[in-house]
C-alpha positions as CSV (number, residue, x, y, z in Angstrom):
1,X,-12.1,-3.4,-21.9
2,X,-11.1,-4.4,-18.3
3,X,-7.7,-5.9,-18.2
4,X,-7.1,-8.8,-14.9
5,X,-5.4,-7.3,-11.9
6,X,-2.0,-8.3,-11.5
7,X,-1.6,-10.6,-8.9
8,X,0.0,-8.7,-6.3
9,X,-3.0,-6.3,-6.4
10,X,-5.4,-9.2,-6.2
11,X,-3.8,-10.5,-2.9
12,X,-3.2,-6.4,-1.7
13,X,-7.1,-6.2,-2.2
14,X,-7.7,-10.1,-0.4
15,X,-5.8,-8.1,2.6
16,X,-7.9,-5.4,2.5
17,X,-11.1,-7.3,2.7
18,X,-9.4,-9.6,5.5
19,X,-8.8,-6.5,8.0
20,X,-12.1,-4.7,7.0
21,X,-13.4,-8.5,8.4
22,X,-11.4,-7.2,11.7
23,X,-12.5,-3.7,12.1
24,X,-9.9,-2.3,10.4
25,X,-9.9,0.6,7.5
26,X,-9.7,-1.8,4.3
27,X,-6.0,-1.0,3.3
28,X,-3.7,-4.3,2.4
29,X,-0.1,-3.9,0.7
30,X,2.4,-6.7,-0.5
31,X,5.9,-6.4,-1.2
32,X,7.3,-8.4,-4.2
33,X,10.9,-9.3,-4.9
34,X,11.1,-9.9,-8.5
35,X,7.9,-12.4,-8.9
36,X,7.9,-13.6,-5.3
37,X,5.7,-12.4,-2.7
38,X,8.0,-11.4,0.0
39,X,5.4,-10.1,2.5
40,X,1.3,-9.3,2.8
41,X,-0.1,-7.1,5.5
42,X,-3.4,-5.6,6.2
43,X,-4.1,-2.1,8.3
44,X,-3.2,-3.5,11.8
45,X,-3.6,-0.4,14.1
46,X,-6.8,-1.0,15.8
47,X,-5.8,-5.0,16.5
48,X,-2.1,-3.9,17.7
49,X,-3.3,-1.2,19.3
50,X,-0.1,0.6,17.0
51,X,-1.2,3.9,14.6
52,X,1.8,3.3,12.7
53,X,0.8,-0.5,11.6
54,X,-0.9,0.5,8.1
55,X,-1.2,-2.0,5.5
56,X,2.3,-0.7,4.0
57,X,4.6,-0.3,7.6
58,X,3.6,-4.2,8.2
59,X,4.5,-4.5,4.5
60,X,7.7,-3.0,4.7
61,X,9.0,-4.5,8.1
62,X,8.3,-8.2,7.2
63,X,9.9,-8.0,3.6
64,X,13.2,-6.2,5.1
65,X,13.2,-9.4,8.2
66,X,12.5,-11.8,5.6
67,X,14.8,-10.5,3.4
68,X,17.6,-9.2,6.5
69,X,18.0,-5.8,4.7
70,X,16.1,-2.5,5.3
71,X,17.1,-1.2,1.5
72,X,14.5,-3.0,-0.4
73,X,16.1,-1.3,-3.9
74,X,15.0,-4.6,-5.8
75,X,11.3,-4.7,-4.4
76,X,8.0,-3.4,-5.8
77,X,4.8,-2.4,-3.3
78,X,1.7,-2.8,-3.9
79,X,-1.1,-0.9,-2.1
80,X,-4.6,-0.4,-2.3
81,X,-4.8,3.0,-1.3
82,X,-2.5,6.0,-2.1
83,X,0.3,6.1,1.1
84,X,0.2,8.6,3.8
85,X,3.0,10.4,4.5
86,X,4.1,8.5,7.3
87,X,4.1,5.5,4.4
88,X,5.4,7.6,1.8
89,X,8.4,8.5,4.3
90,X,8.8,4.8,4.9
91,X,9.0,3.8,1.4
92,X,11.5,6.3,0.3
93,X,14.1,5.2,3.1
94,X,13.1,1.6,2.4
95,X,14.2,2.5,-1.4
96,X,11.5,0.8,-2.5
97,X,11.9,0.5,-6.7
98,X,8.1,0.9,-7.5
99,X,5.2,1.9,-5.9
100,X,2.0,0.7,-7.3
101,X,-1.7,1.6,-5.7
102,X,-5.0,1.8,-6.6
103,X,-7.7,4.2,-4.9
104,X,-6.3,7.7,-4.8
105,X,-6.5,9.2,-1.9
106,X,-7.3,13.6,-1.8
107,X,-7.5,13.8,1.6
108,X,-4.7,11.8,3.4
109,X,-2.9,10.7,0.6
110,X,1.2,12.0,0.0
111,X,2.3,10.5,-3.3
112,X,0.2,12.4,-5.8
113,X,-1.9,14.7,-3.3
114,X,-1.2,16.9,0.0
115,X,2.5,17.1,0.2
116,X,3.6,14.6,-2.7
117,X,6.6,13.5,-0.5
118,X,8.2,12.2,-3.2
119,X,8.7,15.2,-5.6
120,X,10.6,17.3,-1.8
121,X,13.7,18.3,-2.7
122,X,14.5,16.5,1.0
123,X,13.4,13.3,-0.3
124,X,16.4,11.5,-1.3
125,X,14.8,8.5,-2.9
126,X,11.4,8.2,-5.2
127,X,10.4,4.7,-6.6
128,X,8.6,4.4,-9.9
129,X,4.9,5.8,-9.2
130,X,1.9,3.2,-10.9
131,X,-1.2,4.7,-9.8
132,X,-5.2,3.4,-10.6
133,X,-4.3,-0.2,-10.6
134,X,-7.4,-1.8,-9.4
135,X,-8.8,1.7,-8.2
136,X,-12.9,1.2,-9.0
137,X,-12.2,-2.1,-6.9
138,X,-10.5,-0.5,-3.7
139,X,-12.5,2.4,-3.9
140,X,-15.7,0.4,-3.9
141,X,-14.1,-1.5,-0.8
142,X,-13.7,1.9,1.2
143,X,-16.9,3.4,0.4
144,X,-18.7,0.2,1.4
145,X,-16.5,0.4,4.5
146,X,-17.0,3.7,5.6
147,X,-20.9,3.6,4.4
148,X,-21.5,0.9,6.9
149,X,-19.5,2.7,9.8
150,X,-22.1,5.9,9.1
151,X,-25.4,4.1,9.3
């Protein structure tokens, strides 16, 4: 039995399809404070001409502004793809509480593949990990993506 997405994920997946619409790789994050959406954000490097504007690094910059703190200890993310290291790094200095994705992600990904950032004895934060939330849906997203990029 399928379960509904939670709604974070829903709108992290709406992002995704909105910045696949622009060219970009079909990533979208949102950060929640408690049951409010504090900020959504799709992959933005290819518009901003910026490679460090993934779905997550928009994420994470307009939650801290909106919320005029860079420790966002009391906000969850929510990302359609497993984070990069760059993200992961981000996340863990952000001190965000819980990280929640959906597509794994073997060959980029840092939270539960390549260098699983989070388990370093040099990381000095690691949020809650959800992973698979909404993953057939994402991963359909990116294949689709990619699929049409190859032919």
């Amino acid at each position: 039995m399928a379960f509904p997405l939670p709604p974070p994920m829903r709108l992290a997946l709406d992002r995704a399809r909105e910045a696949a619409l622009d060219g970009e790789v079909p990533v979208g994050a949102v950060v929640t404070w408690g049951e409010e959406v504090v900020a959504l954000a799709g992959n933005a490097t290819r518009l901003g001409h910026d490679p460090t504007a993934h779905a997550e690094m928009v994420a994470l910059r307009q939650a801290a502004q909106r919320l005029g703190s860079a420790r966002l200890d009391e906000c969850d993310l929510w990302v359609t793809l497993e984070p990069c290291a760059m993200c992961a790094g981000a996340i863990a200095l952000a001190r965000i509480r819980r990280l929640y994705f959906a597509a794994a992600d073997p060959k980029g990904g840092a939270v539960i593949h390549g260098p699983r950032l989070f388990a370093q004895p040099t990381c000095h934060h690691a949020p809650d990990i959800y992973p698979g939330i909404g993953e057939e849906e994402a991963g359909d997203l990116l294949r689709g993506f990619f699929r049409e990029r190859r032919a």
